[in-house]
PDB file of C-alpha atoms in Angstrom:
ATOM      1  CA  MET A  26     -49.374  15.248 -31.567  1.00  0.00           C
ATOM      2  CA  GLY A  27     -46.394  17.813 -33.287  1.00  0.00           C
ATOM      3  CA  ASP A  28     -46.056  21.300 -32.560  1.00  0.00           C
ATOM      4  CA  THR A  29     -48.791  21.996 -29.729  1.00  0.00           C
ATOM      5  CA  ILE A  30     -48.916  25.700 -31.144  1.00  0.00           C
ATOM      6  CA  THR A  31     -49.768  24.589 -34.568  1.00  0.00           C
ATOM      7  CA  GLN A  32     -51.007  21.066 -34.299  1.00  0.00           C
ATOM      8  CA  ILE A  33     -54.113  20.533 -32.115  1.00  0.00           C
ATOM      9  CA  LYS A  34     -55.885  17.312 -31.207  1.00  0.00           C
ATOM     10  CA  ALA A  35     -59.213  17.805 -28.997  1.00  0.00           C
ATOM     11  CA  LYS A  36     -62.972  17.388 -28.713  1.00  0.00           C
ATOM     12  CA  ALA A  37     -65.309  19.781 -30.418  1.00  0.00           C
ATOM     13  CA  HIS A  38     -67.902  22.027 -28.412  1.00  0.00           C
ATOM     14  CA  VAL A  39     -70.518  23.223 -31.062  1.00  0.00           C
ATOM     15  CA  TYR A  40     -73.092  26.328 -31.041  1.00  0.00           C
ATOM     16  CA  GLY A  41     -74.781  28.139 -33.551  1.00  0.00           C
ATOM     17  CA  ASP A  42     -74.984  31.157 -35.726  1.00  0.00           C
ATOM     18  CA  HIS A  43     -74.368  35.026 -34.562  1.00  0.00           C
ATOM     19  CA  ILE A  44     -72.698  34.468 -30.938  1.00  0.00           C
ATOM     20  CA  ASP A  45     -71.801  37.986 -30.096  1.00  0.00           C
ATOM     21  CA  THR A  46     -69.422  38.957 -27.487  1.00  0.00           C
ATOM     22  CA  ASP A  47     -72.006  39.336 -24.722  1.00  0.00           C
ATOM     23  CA  ARG A  48     -73.231  35.683 -25.150  1.00  0.00           C
ATOM     24  CA  ILE A  49     -69.239  34.727 -24.929  1.00  0.00           C
ATOM     25  CA  ILE A  50     -68.807  36.545 -21.587  1.00  0.00           C
ATOM     26  CA  PRO A  51     -71.379  38.748 -20.274  1.00  0.00           C
ATOM     27  CA  GLY A  52     -70.667  42.648 -19.845  1.00  0.00           C
ATOM     28  CA  LYS A  53     -71.592  42.057 -16.154  1.00  0.00           C
ATOM     29  CA  TYR A  54     -68.436  40.310 -15.687  1.00  0.00           C
ATOM     30  CA  THR A  55     -65.853  42.321 -17.395  1.00  0.00           C
ATOM     31  CA  LYS A  56     -65.014  44.695 -15.076  1.00  0.00           C
ATOM     32  CA  THR A  57     -62.067  42.835 -13.579  1.00  0.00           C
ATOM     33  CA  LEU A  58     -58.420  41.609 -14.358  1.00  0.00           C
ATOM     34  CA  ASP A  59     -59.083  38.463 -12.738  1.00  0.00           C
ATOM     35  CA  LEU A  60     -58.854  36.171 -15.956  1.00  0.00           C
ATOM     36  CA  SER A  61     -60.196  33.232 -14.139  1.00  0.00           C
ATOM     37  CA  SER A  62     -62.929  35.029 -13.044  1.00  0.00           C
ATOM     38  CA  LEU A  63     -64.041  35.521 -16.690  1.00  0.00           C
ATOM     39  CA  ALA A  64     -63.361  31.869 -17.456  1.00  0.00           C
ATOM     40  CA  ALA A  65     -65.584  30.745 -15.001  1.00  0.00           C
ATOM     41  CA  HIS A  66     -68.578  32.799 -16.844  1.00  0.00           C
ATOM     42  CA  VAL A  67     -67.709  32.225 -20.330  1.00  0.00           C
ATOM     43  CA  LEU A  68     -70.787  30.932 -22.406  1.00  0.00           C
ATOM     44  CA  GLU A  69     -73.071  30.857 -19.495  1.00  0.00           C
ATOM     45  CA  ASP A  70     -75.706  32.544 -21.049  1.00  0.00           C
ATOM     46  CA  LEU A  71     -75.301  30.006 -24.139  1.00  0.00           C
ATOM     47  CA  ASP A  72     -74.561  27.132 -22.006  1.00  0.00           C
ATOM     48  CA  PRO A  73     -74.371  27.023 -18.345  1.00  0.00           C
ATOM     49  CA  ASN A  74     -72.683  24.002 -18.376  1.00  0.00           C
ATOM     50  CA  PHE A  75     -69.766  24.919 -20.499  1.00  0.00           C
ATOM     51  CA  ASN A  76     -67.211  25.842 -17.841  1.00  0.00           C
ATOM     52  CA  LYS A  77     -67.797  22.738 -16.178  1.00  0.00           C
ATOM     53  CA  ILE A  78     -67.312  20.674 -19.166  1.00  0.00           C
ATOM     54  CA  VAL A  79     -64.942  22.188 -21.489  1.00  0.00           C
ATOM     55  CA  GLN A  80     -61.206  20.616 -20.851  1.00  0.00           C
ATOM     56  CA  GLN A  81     -57.960  22.325 -21.368  1.00  0.00           C
ATOM     57  CA  GLY A  82     -57.092  22.200 -25.292  1.00  0.00           C
ATOM     58  CA  ASP A  83     -60.936  21.584 -26.393  1.00  0.00           C
ATOM     59  CA  ILE A  84     -62.153  23.361 -29.565  1.00  0.00           C
ATOM     60  CA  LEU A  85     -65.042  25.334 -29.813  1.00  0.00           C
ATOM     61  CA  VAL A  86     -67.141  25.514 -33.116  1.00  0.00           C
ATOM     62  CA  ALA A  87     -69.690  27.692 -34.508  1.00  0.00           C
ATOM     63  CA  GLY A  88     -71.688  28.982 -37.272  1.00  0.00           C
ATOM     64  CA  VAL A  89     -71.447  32.187 -39.063  1.00  0.00           C
ATOM     65  CA  ASN A  90     -70.747  35.952 -37.184  1.00  0.00           C
ATOM     66  CA  PHE A  91     -68.920  34.554 -34.239  1.00  0.00           C
ATOM     67  CA  GLY A  92     -68.148  37.198 -31.926  1.00  0.00           C
ATOM     68  CA  CYS A  93     -70.045  39.905 -33.331  1.00  0.00           C
ATOM     69  CA  GLY A  94     -71.362  42.710 -31.338  1.00  0.00           C
ATOM     70  CA  SER A  95     -68.635  44.958 -29.210  1.00  0.00           C
ATOM     71  CA  SER A  96     -65.153  45.082 -29.653  1.00  0.00           C
ATOM     72  CA  ARG A  97     -64.240  43.563 -25.990  1.00  0.00           C
ATOM     73  CA  GLU A  98     -61.103  41.792 -25.872  1.00  0.00           C
ATOM     74  CA  GLN A  99     -62.411  39.899 -23.125  1.00  0.00           C
ATOM     75  CA  ALA A 100     -64.429  37.458 -25.039  1.00  0.00           C
ATOM     76  CA  PRO A 101     -61.216  35.999 -26.519  1.00  0.00           C
ATOM     77  CA  LEU A 102     -59.459  36.206 -23.479  1.00  0.00           C
ATOM     78  CA  ALA A 103     -62.596  34.527 -21.565  1.00  0.00           C
ATOM     79  CA  LEU A 104     -62.348  31.548 -24.050  1.00  0.00           C
ATOM     80  CA  LYS A 105     -58.443  31.599 -23.825  1.00  0.00           C
ATOM     81  CA  GLN A 106     -58.244  31.025 -19.998  1.00  0.00           C
ATOM     82  CA  ALA A 107     -61.191  28.727 -20.008  1.00  0.00           C
ATOM     83  CA  GLY A 108     -58.811  26.446 -21.656  1.00  0.00           C
ATOM     84  CA  VAL A 109     -60.214  26.554 -25.611  1.00  0.00           C
ATOM     85  CA  SER A 110     -57.214  26.019 -27.732  1.00  0.00           C
ATOM     86  CA  VAL A 111     -58.939  27.371 -30.964  1.00  0.00           C
ATOM     87  CA  VAL A 112     -62.369  28.378 -32.202  1.00  0.00           C
ATOM     88  CA  ILE A 113     -63.326  27.319 -35.676  1.00  0.00           C
ATOM     89  CA  ALA A 114     -66.455  29.130 -37.077  1.00  0.00           C
ATOM     90  CA  LYS A 115     -68.073  29.572 -40.681  1.00  0.00           C
ATOM     91  CA  ASP A 116     -66.805  33.528 -40.454  1.00  0.00           C
ATOM     92  CA  PHE A 117     -66.090  35.795 -37.650  1.00  0.00           C
ATOM     93  CA  ALA A 118     -66.868  39.331 -36.745  1.00  0.00           C
ATOM     94  CA  ARG A 119     -63.543  40.749 -38.066  1.00  0.00           C
ATOM     95  CA  ILE A 120     -62.737  42.566 -34.629  1.00  0.00           C
ATOM     96  CA  PHE A 121     -63.189  39.256 -32.724  1.00  0.00           C
ATOM     97  CA  PHE A 122     -60.811  37.522 -35.207  1.00  0.00           C
ATOM     98  CA  ARG A 123     -57.985  40.121 -34.372  1.00  0.00           C
ATOM     99  CA  ASN A 124     -58.654  40.614 -30.603  1.00  0.00           C
ATOM    100  CA  ALA A 125     -58.148  36.633 -30.965  1.00  0.00           C
ATOM    101  CA  ILE A 126     -55.115  36.509 -33.049  1.00  0.00           C
ATOM    102  CA  ASN A 127     -53.585  39.529 -30.625  1.00  0.00           C
ATOM    103  CA  ILE A 128     -54.392  37.554 -27.573  1.00  0.00           C
ATOM    104  CA  GLY A 129     -52.964  34.639 -28.868  1.00  0.00           C
ATOM    105  CA  LEU A 130     -56.045  32.265 -29.551  1.00  0.00           C
ATOM    106  CA  PRO A 131     -56.095  30.882 -32.752  1.00  0.00           C
ATOM    107  CA  VAL A 132     -59.070  31.076 -34.889  1.00  0.00           C
ATOM    108  CA  LEU A 133     -60.033  29.255 -38.342  1.00  0.00           C
ATOM    109  CA  GLU A 134     -62.570  29.889 -40.780  1.00  0.00           C
ATOM    110  CA  ILE A 135     -64.507  27.427 -42.342  1.00  0.00           C
ATOM    111  CA  ALA A 136     -67.124  28.478 -45.016  1.00  0.00           C
ATOM    112  CA  ASP A 137     -69.219  25.096 -45.174  1.00  0.00           C
ATOM    113  CA  HIS A 138     -68.754  22.541 -42.067  1.00  0.00           C
ATOM    114  CA  SER A 139     -70.748  19.944 -40.476  1.00  0.00           C
ATOM    115  CA  ILE A 140     -68.792  19.115 -37.444  1.00  0.00           C
ATOM    116  CA  GLU A 141     -70.920  17.671 -34.493  1.00  0.00           C
ATOM    117  CA  LYS A 142     -70.868  18.214 -30.822  1.00  0.00           C
ATOM    118  CA  GLY A 143     -67.996  15.999 -29.475  1.00  0.00           C
ATOM    119  CA  ALA A 144     -66.395  15.254 -32.384  1.00  0.00           C
ATOM    120  CA  GLN A 145     -62.628  14.670 -32.059  1.00  0.00           C
ATOM    121  CA  LEU A 146     -60.837  17.012 -34.152  1.00  0.00           C
ATOM    122  CA  GLU A 147     -57.259  17.474 -35.214  1.00  0.00           C
ATOM    123  CA  VAL A 148     -56.229  20.884 -36.352  1.00  0.00           C
ATOM    124  CA  ASP A 149     -53.062  22.024 -38.313  1.00  0.00           C
ATOM    125  CA  LEU A 150     -53.079  25.950 -38.057  1.00  0.00           C
ATOM    126  CA  LYS A 151     -49.969  26.278 -40.487  1.00  0.00           C
ATOM    127  CA  GLU A 152     -51.739  24.093 -43.211  1.00  0.00           C
ATOM    128  CA  GLY A 153     -55.238  25.654 -42.585  1.00  0.00           C
ATOM    129  CA  THR A 154     -56.691  22.135 -42.197  1.00  0.00           C
ATOM    130  CA  VAL A 155     -59.239  20.570 -39.583  1.00  0.00           C
ATOM    131  CA  THR A 156     -59.714  16.500 -39.761  1.00  0.00           C
ATOM    132  CA  ASP A 157     -63.103  15.522 -38.237  1.00  0.00           C
ATOM    133  CA  LEU A 158     -61.786  12.238 -36.704  1.00  0.00           C
ATOM    134  CA  ASP A 159     -65.134  10.815 -36.269  1.00  0.00           C
ATOM    135  CA  ALA A 160     -66.931  11.762 -39.299  1.00  0.00           C
ATOM    136  CA  ASN A 161     -63.267  11.034 -41.716  1.00  0.00           C
ATOM    137  CA  ILE A 162     -63.776  14.538 -43.209  1.00  0.00           C
ATOM    138  CA  THR A 163     -60.868  17.158 -43.664  1.00  0.00           C
ATOM    139  CA  TYR A 164     -62.000  20.764 -44.121  1.00  0.00           C
ATOM    140  CA  LYS A 165     -59.784  23.487 -45.393  1.00  0.00           C
ATOM    141  CA  ALA A 166     -59.782  26.319 -43.727  1.00  0.00           C
ATOM    142  CA  THR A 167     -59.005  30.133 -45.005  1.00  0.00           C
ATOM    143  CA  LYS A 168     -55.123  29.791 -44.247  1.00  0.00           C
ATOM    144  CA  LEU A 169     -53.558  32.121 -41.572  1.00  0.00           C
ATOM    145  CA  PRO A 170     -50.828  34.335 -43.071  1.00  0.00           C
ATOM    146  CA  ALA A 171     -47.441  33.555 -41.768  1.00  0.00           C
ATOM    147  CA  ILE A 172     -47.232  36.312 -39.514  1.00  0.00           C
ATOM    148  CA  MET A 173     -50.469  35.695 -37.814  1.00  0.00           C
ATOM    149  CA  ILE A 174     -49.242  31.901 -37.038  1.00  0.00           C
ATOM    150  CA  ASP A 175     -45.714  33.485 -35.874  1.00  0.00           C
ATOM    151  CA  ILE A 176     -47.733  35.852 -33.413  1.00  0.00           C
ATOM    152  CA  LEU A 177     -49.796  32.952 -31.903  1.00  0.00           C
ATOM    153  CA  SER A 178     -46.685  30.845 -31.648  1.00  0.00           C
ATOM    154  CA  GLU A 179     -45.621  33.742 -29.071  1.00  0.00           C
ATOM    155  CA  GLY A 180     -48.603  33.705 -27.369  1.00  0.00           C
ATOM    156  CA  GLY A 181     -49.805  36.744 -28.707  1.00  0.00           C
ATOM    157  CA  LEU A 182     -48.919  40.362 -30.194  1.00  0.00           C
ATOM    158  CA  VAL A 183     -47.634  41.868 -27.106  1.00  0.00           C
ATOM    159  CA  ASN A 184     -45.108  38.753 -26.669  1.00  0.00           C
ATOM    160  CA  TYR A 185     -44.398  38.671 -30.356  1.00  0.00           C
ATOM    161  CA  LEU A 186     -43.597  42.455 -30.245  1.00  0.00           C
ATOM    162  CA  THR A 187     -41.574  42.051 -27.198  1.00  0.00           C
ATOM    163  CA  LYS A 188     -39.594  39.363 -28.673  1.00  0.00           C
ATOM    164  CA  HIS A 189     -39.218  40.457 -32.177  1.00  0.00           C
ATOM    165  CA  GLY A 190     -39.954  44.098 -32.667  1.00  0.00           C
ATOM    166  CA  ASN A 191     -41.563  45.884 -35.184  1.00  0.00           C
ATOM    167  CA  TYR A 192     -42.579  43.950 -37.983  1.00  0.00           C
ATOM    168  CA  SER A 193     -42.162  45.347 -41.255  1.00  0.00           C
ATOM    169  CA  LEU A 194     -43.260  43.449 -44.768  1.00  0.00           C
TER     170      LEU A 194
END
């Protein structure tokens, strides 16, 4: 499989458009520091079975405007804690995108995809490609800048800065 940070092979869980942060993790569960509690309730209003069917390393796939709504950092944390290895969407709310990178959850934008529920996907973060192994289609995602790959490889921004100090261009 290669580098587990930048190359991921797993099953897709596919959802629709405009999934806001309150659908990712309802606000009533965000007043905790217990990340396993967040994972237990991730996506429960959208798919009550998600936390029972998601496996470590699985991939979440969505449509447009994923992560819209509030700027709550618990949304990507809940997904990561539940075992999601990467989120693929047609596009993201910018604050969700940045929060995901900051906490070490890879996110990729593919403007036009037709990935179906249960598809086996192979993701290469460095190359910015997603291959649907079932449909034999390779999608080109918006490529992440090298610094974002580095941040993800360290497990998030805090870990990156702890190890490398301030980044300068």
